[in-house]
Amino acid sequence: MTSPDTTPRGLAAYACDPAHSRGRRHAEPPAPTRSAFQRDRDRIVHSTAFRRLVYKTQVFLNHEGDLFRTRLTHSLEVAQLGRSMARALGLNEDLVEAIALAHDLGHTPFGHAGQDVLNECMAEHGGFEHNLQSLRVVDELEERYPAFNGLNLSFETREGILKHCSRRHAQRLSAGEPDGVAQRFLDNSRPSLEAQLCNLADEIAYNAHDIDDGVRSGLLSLSQLQELELVERYRHQTLSEYPALQGRRLLYETIRRMLSDQVYDVIDATRSAIAQAGVNSLEGVRAAPALVRFSERMHEQSRELKRFLFANLYRHPQVMQTTEQARHVVRDLFEAYVKRPQDMQIDFARRPDTHQAVADYIAGMTDRFAMREHERLTGRQVMA
Ligand code: MG
């Protein structure tokens, strides 16, 4: 691999340069020793929402076992994968790290089950989308600074956090922030390569760690995984070098090789796409089609893996059962707080927009706090 065309600071011409950031919503003097994106990352690490990620479900509920991924360890893995690809591509590692660490801040307790129910509960009050909620957390909900709500992050970090957004929400956001982070969903332009990279790092991370957690939980078996071309290739490779290897170490080495290969695949395919599109600036990135990508072959195999995990893990009867219980917890909490807002913490209880306040309150909960609150308010204990 040849290294990309770089500016003196090691950034490619198409990278986000903190010196040319589109800035923060509330003007602040620059930090003396850190770039704007380093400062964003540091603010995220010190936030309350970030600490809560350790007690939020990725796939397996937090209390089901100590070794499963949580939203926190997932986010750290996304940051690790993102940074190593960013460095090879001459992209801004600090920005990638900031986006990766913040990308799941808006997730509800109990993973996707929680967000789906909250979306149903909020159907007549604007709905609920976790990407949008992540942005709400860093823009509005964190209370750390005397002069403003939120963390006052740079445009580029906020843009990366808002990964998806419906047209309806984009119009609403753009009304409050003209030409802001939601504009690209209205004029169909692309975010920075750093933001695009975090999306793919997210996918690579969860595909790999869900195999690991799936096998650890006993819900997936190693022999089941052999139907996947992608996994099978690295298992074969490993066994040809270490014929006696089996069990956990065989699984780890297979996943390790798969992760490395996917990282190198993205680096190669993305470099070619950038070269082919002739992109040599951030403006060029925004106007071009999405450039961070897998090769065609890896893309297909990654989709196959995703389909496999969906059918065999996310829809596993045992996962579905806890999912069903989680749905009840979130729905009961929502109904209870709407009826008696005073049962929420005082600053949520006092808000005039009751439904949105309830959604924000529930979305911020950890799994175990949600379960404790559910027991307190309904007298019933679920998922013990
Ligand atoms: Mg994620």
mmCIF file of N, CA and C in Angstrom, residues 40-41 44 95-106 129-139 151 153-165 181 184-185 191-192 194-196 198-199:
data_model
loop_
_atom_site.group_PDB
_atom_site.id
_atom_site.type_symbol
_atom_site.label_atom_id
_atom_site.label_comp_id
_atom_site.label_asym_id
_atom_site.label_seq_id
_atom_site.Cartn_x
_atom_site.Cartn_y
_atom_site.Cartn_z
ATOM 1 N N ASP A 40 -13.385 17.776 21.674
ATOM 2 C CA ASP A 40 -14.696 17.124 21.579
ATOM 3 C C ASP A 40 -14.638 15.735 22.204
ATOM 4 N N ARG A 41 -13.599 14.977 21.813
ATOM 5 C CA ARG A 41 -13.470 13.621 22.347
ATOM 6 C C ARG A 41 -13.393 13.658 23.873
ATOM 7 N N ILE A 44 -16.708 14.282 25.474
ATOM 8 C CA ILE A 44 -17.569 13.090 25.393
ATOM 9 C C ILE A 44 -17.187 12.097 26.491
ATOM 10 N N LEU A 95 -11.016 13.044 15.238
ATOM 11 C CA LEU A 95 -12.422 13.207 14.877
ATOM 12 C C LEU A 95 -13.122 11.847 14.831
ATOM 13 N N VAL A 96 -12.449 10.872 14.240
ATOM 14 C CA VAL A 96 -13.021 9.521 14.171
ATOM 15 C C VAL A 96 -13.280 8.992 15.581
ATOM 16 N N GLU A 97 -12.328 9.208 16.459
ATOM 17 C CA GLU A 97 -12.481 8.717 17.827
ATOM 18 C C GLU A 97 -13.663 9.412 18.526
ATOM 19 N N ALA A 98 -13.750 10.730 18.342
ATOM 20 C CA ALA A 98 -14.848 11.479 18.975
ATOM 21 C C ALA A 98 -16.206 10.955 18.490
ATOM 22 N N ILE A 99 -16.345 10.787 17.174
ATOM 23 C CA ILE A 99 -17.623 10.318 16.619
ATOM 24 C C ILE A 99 -17.928 8.906 17.123
ATOM 25 N N ALA A 100 -16.904 8.047 17.102
ATOM 26 C CA ALA A 100 -17.117 6.648 17.501
ATOM 27 C C ALA A 100 -17.553 6.562 18.967
ATOM 28 N N LEU A 101 -16.917 7.331 19.832
ATOM 29 C CA LEU A 101 -17.257 7.246 21.253
ATOM 30 C C LEU A 101 -18.645 7.821 21.542
ATOM 31 N N ALA A 102 -19.100 8.712 20.654
ATOM 32 C CA ALA A 102 -20.414 9.339 20.883
ATOM 33 C C ALA A 102 -21.545 8.680 20.097
ATOM 34 N N HIS A 103 -21.212 7.772 19.174
ATOM 35 C CA HIS A 103 -22.230 7.366 18.192
ATOM 36 C C HIS A 103 -23.437 6.668 18.825
ATOM 37 N N ASP A 104 -23.272 6.055 19.994
ATOM 38 C CA ASP A 104 -24.390 5.337 20.607
ATOM 39 C C ASP A 104 -24.904 6.008 21.888
ATOM 40 N N LEU A 105 -24.536 7.257 22.111
ATOM 41 C CA LEU A 105 -24.940 7.925 23.359
ATOM 42 C C LEU A 105 -26.458 8.015 23.504
ATOM 43 N N GLY A 106 -27.179 8.018 22.377
ATOM 44 C CA GLY A 106 -28.632 8.181 22.445
ATOM 45 C C GLY A 106 -29.388 6.878 22.563
ATOM 46 N N GLU A 129 -35.806 8.382 17.410
ATOM 47 C CA GLU A 129 -34.721 7.769 16.630
ATOM 48 C C GLU A 129 -33.441 7.885 17.436
ATOM 49 N N HIS A 130 -32.711 6.774 17.588
ATOM 50 C CA HIS A 130 -31.542 6.846 18.477
ATOM 51 C C HIS A 130 -30.419 7.751 17.953
ATOM 52 N N ASN A 131 -30.288 7.864 16.630
ATOM 53 C CA ASN A 131 -29.254 8.776 16.099
ATOM 54 C C ASN A 131 -29.548 10.227 16.456
ATOM 55 N N LEU A 132 -30.821 10.530 16.318
ATOM 56 C CA LEU A 132 -31.267 11.878 16.640
ATOM 57 C C LEU A 132 -31.088 12.130 18.138
ATOM 58 N N GLN A 133 -31.346 11.079 18.918
ATOM 59 C CA GLN A 133 -31.219 11.201 20.367
ATOM 60 C C GLN A 133 -29.757 11.398 20.758
ATOM 61 N N SER A 134 -28.835 10.735 20.056
ATOM 62 C CA SER A 134 -27.405 10.937 20.341
ATOM 63 C C SER A 134 -27.052 12.409 20.162
ATOM 64 N N LEU A 135 -27.600 13.003 19.097
ATOM 65 C CA LEU A 135 -27.343 14.423 18.872
ATOM 66 C C LEU A 135 -27.999 15.274 19.966
ATOM 67 N N ARG A 136 -29.210 14.905 20.376
ATOM 68 C CA ARG A 136 -29.884 15.635 21.467
ATOM 69 C C ARG A 136 -29.055 15.586 22.752
ATOM 70 N N VAL A 137 -28.439 14.430 23.005
ATOM 71 C CA VAL A 137 -27.619 14.287 24.216
ATOM 72 C C VAL A 137 -26.473 15.294 24.196
ATOM 73 N N VAL A 138 -25.745 15.352 23.086
ATOM 74 C CA VAL A 138 -24.577 16.250 23.060
ATOM 75 C C VAL A 138 -24.962 17.711 22.831
ATOM 76 N N ASP A 139 -26.157 17.945 22.233
ATOM 77 C CA ASP A 139 -26.577 19.329 21.969
ATOM 78 C C ASP A 139 -27.388 19.930 23.114
ATOM 79 N N LEU A 151 -22.804 19.721 25.140
ATOM 80 C CA LEU A 151 -21.337 19.726 25.205
ATOM 81 C C LEU A 151 -20.716 20.732 24.234
ATOM 82 N N LEU A 153 -20.220 20.699 20.933
ATOM 83 C CA LEU A 153 -19.193 20.053 20.109
ATOM 84 C C LEU A 153 -19.069 20.734 18.745
ATOM 85 N N SER A 154 -17.981 20.430 18.063
ATOM 86 C CA SER A 154 -17.742 20.995 16.726
ATOM 87 C C SER A 154 -18.755 20.446 15.722
ATOM 88 N N PHE A 155 -18.969 21.214 14.686
ATOM 89 C CA PHE A 155 -19.884 20.817 13.623
ATOM 90 C C PHE A 155 -19.549 19.419 13.105
ATOM 91 N N GLU A 156 -18.274 19.155 12.843
ATOM 92 C CA GLU A 156 -17.865 17.897 12.202
ATOM 93 C C GLU A 156 -18.168 16.685 13.084
ATOM 94 N N THR A 157 -18.020 16.837 14.402
ATOM 95 C CA THR A 157 -18.334 15.738 15.313
ATOM 96 C C THR A 157 -19.842 15.522 15.350
ATOM 97 N N ARG A 158 -20.598 16.599 15.444
ATOM 98 C CA ARG A 158 -22.068 16.500 15.470
ATOM 99 C C ARG A 158 -22.594 15.910 14.173
ATOM 100 N N GLU A 159 -21.983 16.293 13.064
ATOM 101 C CA GLU A 159 -22.394 15.763 11.762
ATOM 102 C C GLU A 159 -22.219 14.238 11.724
ATOM 103 N N GLY A 160 -21.109 13.769 12.274
ATOM 104 C CA GLY A 160 -20.851 12.329 12.290
ATOM 105 C C GLY A 160 -21.807 11.584 13.209
ATOM 106 N N ILE A 161 -22.210 12.233 14.292
ATOM 107 C CA ILE A 161 -23.124 11.595 15.249
ATOM 108 C C ILE A 161 -24.503 11.414 14.618
ATOM 109 N N LEU A 162 -24.917 12.379 13.807
ATOM 110 C CA LEU A 162 -26.225 12.284 13.140
ATOM 111 C C LEU A 162 -26.080 11.427 11.877
ATOM 112 N N LYS A 163 -26.027 10.128 12.102
ATOM 113 C CA LYS A 163 -25.724 9.182 11.024
ATOM 114 C C LYS A 163 -26.896 9.037 10.059
ATOM 115 N N HIS A 164 -28.090 8.855 10.614
ATOM 116 C CA HIS A 164 -29.298 8.784 9.788
ATOM 117 C C HIS A 164 -30.277 9.810 10.336
ATOM 118 N N CYS A 165 -31.170 10.240 9.472
ATOM 119 C CA CYS A 165 -32.183 11.193 9.921
ATOM 120 C C CYS A 165 -33.286 11.203 8.874
ATOM 121 N N VAL A 181 -26.191 20.554 10.608
ATOM 122 C CA VAL A 181 -25.823 19.148 10.440
ATOM 123 C C VAL A 181 -26.897 18.301 9.749
ATOM 124 N N ARG A 184 -27.562 17.931 4.987
ATOM 125 C CA ARG A 184 -27.178 16.944 3.967
ATOM 126 C C ARG A 184 -28.284 15.924 3.684
ATOM 127 N N PHE A 185 -29.211 15.751 4.642
ATOM 128 C CA PHE A 185 -30.317 14.825 4.391
ATOM 129 C C PHE A 185 -31.367 15.471 3.491
ATOM 130 N N PRO A 191 -21.498 13.149 4.292
ATOM 131 C CA PRO A 191 -20.716 13.689 5.409
ATOM 132 C C PRO A 191 -19.226 13.459 5.146
ATOM 133 N N SER A 192 -18.390 13.918 6.069
ATOM 134 C CA SER A 192 -16.940 13.727 5.948
ATOM 135 C C SER A 192 -16.579 12.247 5.829
ATOM 136 N N GLU A 194 -14.432 10.870 7.661
ATOM 137 C CA GLU A 194 -14.318 10.410 9.046
ATOM 138 C C GLU A 194 -15.665 9.880 9.542
ATOM 139 N N ALA A 195 -16.741 10.593 9.187
ATOM 140 C CA ALA A 195 -18.080 10.139 9.596
ATOM 141 C C ALA A 195 -18.446 8.850 8.862
ATOM 142 N N GLN A 196 -18.160 8.806 7.568
ATOM 143 C CA GLN A 196 -18.453 7.597 6.788
ATOM 144 C C GLN A 196 -17.695 6.400 7.357
ATOM 145 N N CYS A 198 -16.738 5.867 10.442
ATOM 146 C CA CYS A 198 -17.314 5.387 11.703
ATOM 147 C C CYS A 198 -18.498 4.460 11.458
ATOM 148 N N ASN A 199 -19.297 4.747 10.431
ATOM 149 C CA ASN A 199 -20.416 3.852 10.106
ATOM 150 C C ASN A 199 -19.938 2.448 9.808
#
